[in-house]
XYZ file of C-alpha atoms in Angstrom:
641
model
C -17.709 35.145 -8.146
C -18.791 36.418 -4.836
C -18.961 33.698 -2.130
C -22.220 34.263 -0.344
C -23.167 30.750 1.050
C -20.020 28.797 1.247
C -18.256 30.722 3.832
C -21.151 30.306 6.167
C -21.259 26.480 5.921
C -19.586 25.345 9.060
C -20.593 21.632 8.652
C -22.716 19.467 6.399
C -25.742 20.097 8.719
C -26.001 23.478 7.223
C -26.864 21.980 3.844
C -29.970 20.298 5.230
C -32.113 23.370 5.288
C -30.950 24.711 1.915
C -33.618 24.534 -0.913
C -32.683 23.369 -4.453
C -31.714 26.788 -5.796
C -29.330 27.343 -2.818
C -27.825 23.819 -3.460
C -27.081 24.818 -6.891
C -25.329 28.033 -5.789
C -23.226 26.178 -3.383
C -22.182 23.890 -6.319
C -21.290 26.914 -8.435
C -19.383 28.508 -5.380
C -17.501 25.362 -4.548
C -16.295 24.895 -8.178
C -15.230 28.627 -8.601
C -13.431 28.758 -5.113
C -11.414 25.481 -5.827
C -10.335 26.839 -9.065
C -9.355 30.282 -7.818
C -7.448 28.845 -4.693
C -5.719 25.954 -6.356
C -4.673 27.806 -9.364
C -3.027 30.254 -7.139
C -1.218 27.964 -4.740
C -1.001 24.758 -6.740
C -2.390 21.186 -6.083
C -4.626 18.504 -7.407
C -7.487 20.530 -9.427
C -9.296 18.361 -12.026
C -10.175 15.329 -9.884
C -12.318 17.314 -7.286
C -13.940 19.452 -9.978
C -15.619 16.498 -11.325
C -17.324 15.365 -7.950
C -18.543 18.771 -6.677
C -22.289 17.983 -7.431
C -21.753 14.534 -5.799
C -20.117 15.913 -2.797
C -23.007 18.437 -2.108
C -25.583 15.531 -2.723
C -23.817 13.232 -0.393
C -23.631 15.721 2.565
C -27.265 16.857 1.877
C -28.542 13.206 1.938
C -26.438 11.546 4.496
C -25.848 12.410 8.110
C -22.082 12.875 8.347
C -19.994 12.185 10.479
C -22.312 9.534 11.849
C -22.682 8.161 8.462
C -19.477 7.285 7.027
C -18.089 8.630 3.621
C -15.011 6.842 2.336
C -13.273 8.525 -0.605
C -10.869 6.768 -2.875
C -7.761 8.670 -4.119
C -8.188 11.619 -1.677
C -7.541 14.317 -4.025
C -11.108 14.011 -4.881
C -11.926 15.389 -1.386
C -11.179 19.066 -1.748
C -15.092 19.972 -1.852
C -15.572 17.681 0.945
C -13.013 19.505 3.031
C -14.637 22.834 2.126
C -18.133 21.529 3.408
C -16.779 20.056 6.615
C -15.482 23.035 8.494
C -12.282 23.602 6.667
C -13.126 26.662 4.532
C -10.929 28.997 6.272
C -7.846 26.707 6.232
C -8.337 25.731 2.468
C -5.677 28.235 1.169
C -3.072 26.237 3.376
C -3.721 23.042 1.631
C -0.559 20.996 0.733
C 1.463 23.842 2.443
C 3.899 23.181 5.456
C 1.822 22.965 8.465
C -1.461 23.418 6.581
C -4.316 21.017 5.508
C -3.304 17.689 3.764
C -3.901 17.226 0.150
C -5.622 14.033 0.844
C -8.018 12.617 3.312
C -6.750 12.404 6.855
C -8.288 10.903 9.949
C -6.445 13.116 12.319
C -7.386 16.240 10.456
C -11.279 15.780 10.642
C -13.979 13.658 12.113
C -15.563 13.707 8.727
C -12.557 11.929 7.093
C -13.602 8.493 7.973
C -10.545 6.823 6.272
C -7.264 8.345 5.068
C -6.880 8.183 1.373
C -3.508 8.613 -0.576
C -3.201 5.591 -2.723
C -6.031 4.261 -5.017
C -8.450 1.388 -5.001
C -8.861 1.353 -1.132
C -12.281 2.688 -0.583
C -14.462 -0.316 -1.094
C -12.162 -2.462 1.114
C -12.193 0.212 3.866
C -15.931 0.703 3.686
C -16.619 -2.984 3.693
C -14.586 -3.161 6.911
C -16.368 -0.109 8.375
C -19.804 -1.641 7.454
C -18.862 -4.962 9.217
C -17.659 -3.040 12.304
C -21.089 -1.457 12.438
C -22.605 -5.101 12.472
C -20.015 -6.291 14.924
C -20.552 -3.313 17.520
C -24.299 -3.057 17.036
C -24.157 0.561 15.947
C -26.515 2.028 13.266
C -24.940 4.275 10.377
C -24.809 4.148 6.752
C -21.469 3.500 4.770
C -20.748 5.047 1.394
C -17.722 4.343 -0.736
C -16.791 6.465 -3.671
C -14.291 4.997 -6.078
C -13.243 6.516 -9.415
C -10.613 8.490 -11.146
C -9.220 5.264 -12.416
C -9.392 3.188 -9.231
C -11.489 0.537 -10.644
C -8.380 -0.507 -12.666
C -6.995 -1.625 -9.495
C -7.321 -5.337 -8.347
C -7.910 -4.399 -4.652
C -11.296 -2.925 -5.709
C -12.401 -6.199 -7.202
C -11.172 -8.310 -4.345
C -13.226 -5.960 -2.046
C -16.334 -6.064 -4.327
C -16.122 -9.939 -4.203
C -15.912 -10.011 -0.395
C -18.642 -7.310 0.077
C -21.130 -8.901 -2.267
C -20.484 -12.346 -0.462
C -21.067 -10.751 2.965
C -24.186 -8.929 1.771
C -23.510 -6.012 4.080
C -25.545 -2.946 3.408
C -23.382 -0.368 1.967
C -23.329 1.892 -1.070
C -20.479 2.069 -3.551
C -20.429 4.959 -5.991
C -18.385 4.441 -9.151
C -17.368 7.764 -10.440
C -16.899 7.009 -13.915
C -14.734 9.954 -15.476
C -12.918 7.755 -18.038
C -9.645 8.776 -16.367
C -7.059 8.198 -13.697
C -4.234 10.569 -14.054
C -3.745 9.297 -17.529
C -6.793 8.011 -19.749
C -8.063 4.710 -18.427
C -6.827 1.651 -19.882
C -7.852 -1.990 -20.133
C -11.026 -4.219 -20.480
C -12.877 -2.668 -17.785
C -13.032 0.844 -19.286
C -14.506 -0.738 -22.516
C -17.104 -2.583 -20.355
C -18.197 0.631 -18.697
C -18.396 2.408 -21.926
C -20.616 -0.335 -23.174
C -22.952 0.185 -20.224
C -23.067 4.001 -20.876
C -23.940 3.431 -24.400
C -26.787 0.807 -23.695
C -29.366 3.125 -21.919
C -32.188 0.861 -23.119
C -31.944 -1.499 -20.253
C -32.376 1.146 -17.500
C -35.275 2.789 -19.564
C -37.130 -0.461 -19.906
C -36.519 -1.290 -16.252
C -37.771 1.890 -15.105
C -40.832 1.944 -17.220
C -41.972 -1.649 -16.349
C -41.476 -0.768 -12.617
C -43.685 2.380 -12.888
C -46.388 0.378 -14.689
C -46.393 -2.261 -11.954
C -46.911 0.281 -9.234
C -50.138 1.243 -10.801
C -51.618 -2.313 -10.532
C -54.163 -2.405 -7.812
C -54.277 -6.249 -7.115
C -51.390 -8.919 -7.171
C -48.706 -6.300 -7.152
C -46.300 -8.526 -5.140
C -46.681 -11.420 -7.770
C -46.349 -9.075 -10.660
C -43.230 -7.523 -9.340
C -41.681 -10.910 -8.640
C -42.269 -11.816 -12.223
C -40.873 -8.360 -13.392
C -37.664 -9.195 -11.286
C -37.281 -12.190 -13.378
C -37.816 -10.200 -16.647
C -35.342 -7.634 -15.266
C -32.677 -10.376 -14.751
C -33.153 -11.570 -18.422
C -32.924 -7.909 -19.612
C -29.633 -7.456 -17.842
C -28.108 -10.473 -19.364
C -29.481 -9.304 -22.802
C -28.885 -5.653 -22.939
C -26.042 -4.915 -20.431
C -22.779 -7.021 -21.143
C -22.228 -9.402 -18.323
C -23.684 -7.315 -15.491
C -20.550 -7.833 -13.596
C -21.616 -5.942 -10.593
C -24.852 -7.681 -10.134
C -23.129 -11.152 -10.568
C -20.807 -9.964 -7.684
C -23.753 -9.387 -5.445
C -24.406 -5.526 -5.825
C -27.698 -4.052 -6.989
C -26.522 -2.082 -9.923
C -28.185 1.413 -10.566
C -27.130 3.637 -13.490
C -25.427 5.235 -15.212
C -26.587 8.611 -13.904
C -25.415 12.033 -14.973
C -22.903 12.874 -12.142
C -23.431 16.484 -12.628
C -27.321 16.534 -12.500
C -27.559 17.591 -8.831
C -31.383 17.129 -8.613
C -31.089 13.413 -9.929
C -28.198 12.661 -7.538
C -30.072 13.846 -4.468
C -33.385 12.136 -5.383
C -31.561 8.881 -6.392
C -29.402 8.830 -3.059
C -32.609 9.440 -0.970
C -34.163 6.443 -2.490
C -31.367 3.930 -2.274
C -29.622 5.009 1.035
C -31.500 2.580 3.199
C -31.329 -0.420 0.910
C -30.717 -3.732 2.994
C -28.068 -5.054 0.583
C -25.022 -3.774 -1.249
C -25.764 -1.193 -3.945
C -23.574 0.137 -6.696
C -24.488 3.465 -8.225
C -22.645 4.284 -11.571
C -22.352 7.790 -12.258
C -20.694 9.484 -15.114
C -18.710 12.803 -14.581
C -16.311 14.951 -16.444
C -12.906 15.229 -14.732
C -12.066 18.892 -14.593
C -15.582 20.166 -15.173
C -15.796 23.952 -15.229
C -12.185 24.338 -16.275
C -11.413 21.990 -19.056
C -12.856 21.083 -22.437
C -15.967 18.787 -22.326
C -15.285 17.325 -25.821
C -14.646 13.638 -25.512
C -14.603 12.997 -29.165
C -11.409 14.674 -30.389
C -9.171 13.939 -27.523
C -9.237 17.552 -25.984
C -11.098 16.323 -22.937
C -8.539 13.749 -22.070
C -5.594 16.126 -22.867
C -7.136 19.007 -20.598
C -7.901 16.594 -17.880
C -4.427 15.307 -17.680
C -3.039 18.870 -17.845
C -5.094 20.077 -14.953
C -5.063 16.896 -12.899
C -2.638 18.946 -10.723
C -1.403 22.397 -11.233
C 1.649 24.245 -10.216
C 1.584 27.562 -8.011
C 1.008 30.754 -9.876
C 3.992 32.404 -11.311
C 3.779 35.196 -8.869
C 4.050 32.716 -6.033
C 6.932 30.977 -7.729
C 8.903 34.149 -7.816
C 8.704 34.191 -4.022
C 9.999 30.659 -3.599
C 13.784 30.993 -3.591
C 14.378 27.298 -4.051
C 12.869 27.362 -7.416
C 14.919 30.298 -8.718
C 18.253 28.992 -7.563
C 20.653 28.203 -10.448
C 21.090 24.523 -9.533
C 17.360 23.858 -10.023
C 17.504 24.856 -13.457
C 18.825 21.524 -14.685
C 15.970 19.126 -15.817
C 14.286 17.063 -13.186
C 15.105 13.396 -12.891
C 11.718 12.596 -14.269
C 12.372 14.403 -17.645
C 15.927 12.840 -17.934
C 14.434 9.382 -17.370
C 11.936 10.017 -20.124
C 14.677 11.063 -22.529
C 16.805 8.116 -21.561
C 14.368 5.317 -22.145
C 13.687 6.720 -25.590
C 17.433 6.689 -26.230
C 17.678 3.277 -24.910
C 14.804 2.106 -26.967
C 16.526 3.338 -30.128
C 19.638 1.421 -29.355
C 18.084 -1.686 -27.813
C 14.933 -3.377 -29.621
C 14.736 -5.948 -26.595
C 13.505 -3.294 -24.129
C 9.896 -2.144 -23.141
C 8.589 0.181 -20.633
C 5.738 -0.564 -18.092
C 4.112 1.900 -15.751
C 0.967 1.734 -13.541
C -1.351 4.619 -14.605
C 1.489 7.151 -14.257
C 2.594 7.812 -18.025
C 2.853 11.663 -17.327
C 4.220 11.378 -13.679
C 7.084 9.090 -14.629
C 8.037 11.041 -17.745
C 6.955 8.418 -20.343
C 4.652 10.515 -22.551
C 7.260 10.839 -25.322
C 8.138 7.208 -25.090
C 4.519 6.082 -25.324
C 4.140 8.236 -28.608
C 7.386 6.987 -30.173
C 7.192 3.407 -29.111
C 3.513 2.578 -28.728
C 3.986 -1.238 -29.140
C 6.592 -1.342 -26.533
C 4.861 0.673 -23.966
C 2.564 -0.955 -21.362
C 0.297 0.967 -18.943
C -1.202 -1.611 -16.758
C -3.691 0.710 -14.875
C -3.506 1.244 -11.087
C -2.180 -2.423 -10.658
C 1.326 -2.405 -9.527
C 1.564 -6.027 -8.564
C 0.373 -7.205 -11.962
C 2.774 -4.787 -13.544
C 5.666 -6.388 -11.787
C 4.644 -9.947 -12.413
C 3.848 -9.096 -16.102
C 7.472 -7.777 -16.234
C 8.679 -10.920 -14.800
C 6.891 -12.917 -17.516
C 8.317 -10.735 -20.221
C 11.926 -11.228 -18.779
C 11.596 -14.967 -18.945
C 11.466 -14.794 -22.711
C 14.423 -12.514 -23.212
C 12.582 -9.105 -23.167
C 14.313 -6.558 -20.954
C 11.495 -4.691 -18.903
C 11.906 -1.312 -17.415
C 9.260 -0.795 -14.630
C 8.723 2.777 -13.909
C 6.653 3.085 -10.782
C 6.696 5.679 -7.860
C 8.674 4.490 -5.008
C 5.684 4.622 -2.617
C 3.386 2.961 -5.100
C 5.878 -0.074 -5.680
C 5.425 -0.779 -2.025
C 2.134 -2.437 -3.057
C 4.059 -4.988 -5.283
C 6.674 -6.140 -2.709
C 5.548 -9.810 -2.706
C 5.451 -9.798 -6.497
C 9.118 -8.349 -6.503
C 10.249 -11.019 -4.032
C 8.455 -14.299 -5.473
C 7.997 -13.477 -9.134
C 11.223 -11.650 -9.889
C 13.888 -11.956 -7.349
C 13.505 -15.791 -6.430
C 13.803 -16.505 -10.150
C 16.656 -14.153 -10.828
C 14.893 -12.357 -13.423
C 16.520 -9.295 -14.983
C 13.970 -6.717 -14.489
C 15.023 -2.984 -14.062
C 12.919 -1.057 -11.674
C 13.114 2.711 -11.792
C 11.650 4.373 -8.741
C 10.324 7.815 -9.025
C 9.702 10.113 -6.053
C 12.219 8.250 -3.851
C 12.674 10.249 -0.617
C 10.820 13.377 0.273
C 8.046 13.812 -2.436
C 7.040 17.260 -1.139
C 3.382 18.577 -0.834
C 1.887 15.051 -1.334
C 2.898 14.099 2.033
C 3.539 10.767 3.764
C 1.430 8.671 1.478
C 3.756 9.729 -1.260
C 7.165 10.095 0.249
C 9.399 7.344 -0.924
C 11.043 6.921 2.381
C 11.111 3.044 2.731
C 12.407 1.845 -0.736
C 16.007 1.518 0.324
C 14.971 -0.600 3.335
C 12.351 -2.869 1.565
C 14.649 -3.407 -1.629
C 17.821 -3.727 0.201
C 16.572 -6.756 2.252
C 15.579 -8.837 -0.924
C 18.163 -11.392 -1.729
C 20.013 -10.792 -5.057
C 18.563 -7.266 -5.395
C 20.810 -4.640 -6.668
C 19.879 -1.129 -5.414
C 21.422 2.038 -6.914
C 20.856 5.803 -6.757
C 22.338 8.314 -9.218
C 23.863 11.659 -8.007
C 22.860 13.355 -11.208
C 21.099 12.833 -14.677
C 24.363 11.727 -16.330
C 24.749 8.955 -13.783
C 21.256 7.968 -14.135
C 22.123 7.115 -17.823
C 25.103 5.128 -16.708
C 23.041 3.146 -14.079
C 20.252 2.508 -16.527
C 22.570 1.091 -19.110
C 24.404 -0.904 -16.409
C 20.943 -2.227 -15.191
C 20.007 -3.298 -18.663
C 23.437 -5.014 -19.140
C 23.040 -6.896 -15.748
C 21.674 -10.335 -16.349
C 21.806 -11.989 -12.822
C 18.657 -10.712 -11.277
C 16.774 -7.579 -10.531
C 18.308 -4.056 -10.681
C 16.607 -0.942 -8.867
C 17.439 2.591 -9.591
C 15.933 5.184 -7.103
C 15.916 8.996 -7.661
C 13.948 11.965 -6.194
C 11.421 14.364 -7.377
C 14.226 16.921 -7.754
C 16.747 18.578 -10.182
C 19.012 16.196 -11.744
C 21.764 18.670 -11.265
C 23.484 18.049 -14.689
C 22.537 16.204 -17.861
C 24.204 16.000 -21.184
C 21.699 15.169 -23.937
C 24.449 13.873 -26.103
C 26.386 12.124 -23.379
C 27.791 8.519 -23.607
C 26.734 5.753 -21.394
C 29.344 4.063 -19.172
C 28.861 0.707 -17.830
C 29.570 0.914 -14.019
C 31.133 -1.939 -12.138
C 28.406 -3.360 -9.782
C 29.006 -2.184 -6.246
C 31.460 0.461 -7.118
C 31.651 3.850 -5.399
C 33.365 7.052 -6.433
C 35.378 9.508 -4.483
C 34.298 12.850 -5.614
C 36.580 14.781 -3.243
C 39.626 13.574 -1.214
C 40.049 14.414 2.497
C 41.910 13.414 5.381
C 39.742 14.172 8.561
C 36.201 12.887 7.984
C 34.597 10.965 5.225
C 30.865 11.477 4.215
C 29.387 8.525 2.428
C 26.469 10.102 0.523
C 23.812 8.475 -1.548
C 22.137 10.013 -4.601
C 21.628 13.554 -4.827
C 22.806 14.022 -1.142
C 26.271 14.033 -2.603
C 25.835 17.664 -3.449
C 24.881 18.451 0.103
C 27.963 16.592 1.200
C 30.115 18.599 -1.016
C 28.506 22.034 0.095
C 29.119 20.814 3.680
C 32.757 19.968 2.783
C 33.388 23.562 1.430
C 32.085 25.011 4.468
C 34.205 22.895 6.841
C 37.481 24.093 5.087
C 36.884 27.072 7.275
C 36.994 24.855 10.407
C 40.336 23.465 9.149
C 38.621 20.076 8.398
C 39.316 18.209 5.116
C 36.365 16.076 4.099
C 36.306 13.088 1.845
C 33.116 12.937 -0.065
C 32.177 9.540 -1.543
C 29.217 9.002 -4.140
C 27.766 5.807 -2.864
C 25.783 5.165 -6.053
C 25.375 1.454 -5.201
C 23.468 1.023 -1.941
C 23.650 -2.730 -2.528
C 26.072 -4.255 -2.958
C 28.459 -1.801 -1.089
C 31.854 -1.137 -2.187
C 33.644 -3.369 0.239
C 37.061 -2.513 -1.011
C 36.645 1.052 -0.330
C 35.186 0.419 3.166
C 38.275 -1.812 3.884
C 40.523 1.230 2.928
C 38.776 3.502 5.440
C 38.774 1.402 8.439
C 42.091 2.998 9.715
C 42.116 6.191 7.872
C 39.252 8.173 9.403
C 38.028 8.931 12.909
C 34.678 9.937 11.646
C 32.324 8.163 9.044
C 29.204 10.050 8.352
C 26.398 8.553 6.152
C 23.715 10.504 4.374
C 20.551 9.029 2.742
C 17.231 10.220 1.990
C 15.291 7.311 3.522
C 14.475 5.835 6.907
C 17.351 4.731 9.142
C 15.936 1.321 10.044
C 17.220 -1.170 7.413
C 18.767 1.564 5.508
C 22.027 2.373 3.879
C 23.714 3.884 7.022
C 22.921 0.942 9.194
C 24.428 -1.282 6.603
C 27.724 0.603 6.661
C 27.823 0.919 10.456
C 27.216 -2.747 10.756
C 30.032 -3.638 8.393
C 32.382 -1.120 10.099
C 31.608 -2.630 13.554
C 32.144 -6.141 12.307
C 35.463 -5.177 10.807
C 37.262 -3.631 13.631
C 36.479 0.234 13.102
C 37.232 1.976 16.271
C 36.004 5.760 15.271
C 32.772 7.463 15.555
C 29.938 6.883 13.134
C 26.908 9.117 12.566
C 23.752 8.221 10.285
C 21.863 10.985 8.766
C 18.582 9.990 7.535
C 14.795 10.489 7.570
C 13.268 10.048 11.203
C 11.471 7.129 12.454
C 8.178 8.849 11.815
C 5.888 9.779 9.049
C 7.204 13.133 7.644
C 4.187 15.531 6.969
C 3.689 17.497 3.634
C 5.337 20.473 2.629
C 8.071 21.832 0.021
C 10.754 19.064 -0.406
C 13.668 21.468 0.588
C 11.865 22.590 3.800
C 11.157 19.022 4.777
C 14.764 17.989 4.174
C 15.911 21.031 6.194
C 13.707 20.026 8.962
C 15.137 16.468 9.087
C 18.712 17.741 8.838
C 19.365 16.325 5.466
C 21.217 19.246 4.083
C 24.665 21.020 4.248
C 24.041 22.414 7.530
C 22.655 19.208 9.083
C 25.684 17.346 7.989
C 28.048 20.003 9.226
C 26.250 20.011 12.578
C 26.583 16.329 12.848
C 30.252 16.254 11.889
C 31.293 19.015 14.437
C 29.254 17.471 17.285
C 31.026 14.178 16.577
C 34.405 16.052 16.456
C 33.463 17.605 19.969
C 32.871 14.114 21.378
C 36.087 12.915 19.938
C 38.011 15.815 21.496
C 36.515 15.417 24.836
C 37.295 11.708 24.672
C 40.937 12.507 23.812
């Protein structure tokens, strides 16, 4: 499709002068351009395709950036980026040094609030609206929540507070029946009932039109009609949850009818109380099946939630074609293992938070539907739910992205750890998550789990060791057990391998040496081995240790090296502060070690988005970075001598 209007739009102000026909052309050009670019370079696709009409309508009606638009789950914002001066940079999205795949305040004045995690928009918008009151400014505030974010408890905490404050703001519920996986829970059923009960809205609209034609006593009549309307709500719409929370409910509206969206937004943009506009959209519109009856819609919307770069582009990325990346990724190995575990142990269940596909649980959910729980975007509830299961002898395996589990920290401490409940946490996307950037990098899990009393923290070097640690964790009954692994190759995995129960806190020497010891965590063991190969040319023999247990540490091994090595190097894919390396160095210092130590870790800053390998190279967490640290430390030792 030839782009005629879209490249000329430098800011949303350009939309103000467009007529109806031109606005529809902008919609078509946006949808086609997003599909073409993202299909080529990879990225989130289906979420933003469902809100193209809404995005155009918002920027047509509201005066951004003075008016504030707050998006939930920022991957809905690609069309927003294209209309706010980022058309030329759009092909760089999620690329190293390019546009973020999410909303980012430092990237544009039109990004009122950064969004990477879900269910935040109403809370943030309420704060922005109250700030308007505090500072005496005059602007409108719009929150768009959807793509499953209403399954998160934070959204309802915000609705409760905003309804109480009565601060003028607009919440748009983008109801596409989906998060990444199909929506679950009672709320989804509730919204479906609203959609299938249009009688209320029809009657309300008709009686309101009639009242407008009355030439006398209009105010009295409309007061009476308000009372009738309240009765209709109770009768025809189940619960009227949003109205009871203090919001004027409007909808449901067809989210792909641009004319209706613009007209409705114009009418409600200056309401003096909170309003919730409920729109119904199709995730992936323009690219996926629209058939909601036979499951094709859900299947395609999941498939195209995010897409990989085109094959042609993949061929130019060396890291993807390296032999060592041909092993299955950790997520796939985990999916195979939990099925294996479930066949062997009837006391196990799996829990995830709207991440069935991302955590590798699709096959498990199909084979063991009664032992699979998707709690929606509600990580805190998922953890406490697991704690309840554990009190009755069930063994919960909680599979949640490292960065998303941060939301449940208090639940891990109070509901699991304090009670010494045997819950197994499997943290996907630990370390650098790649193109999703700082909101998704699992940089903090070692630090935030290691500080919890009684928590065991482990990291497998490969897929086979993930099997050993999973079975070991399930066999451990003294308290919680966490296993972290990256979004990366598992290096090796034997489908028919046998599980080995590992002694808690044990490390493994994978290569013996006499000059320097490298204590490596997880997949960094392979970087350490590559470095050791290189240092043979420097007449240095490196001992490489697989520190598969981050907590507790292998104290017996640490005692053995106090007088054996002049250099101790630690390598981890996590932040330094509170991390594995600091724990090792503290122990060595307290136990008389006189040599040199070096911690290789992620920096004390938020790492931006880009290919995982490139980001690790930039941080020095690779064979060359380890080698450089060792040689620099050796140089200091030689000078000291």
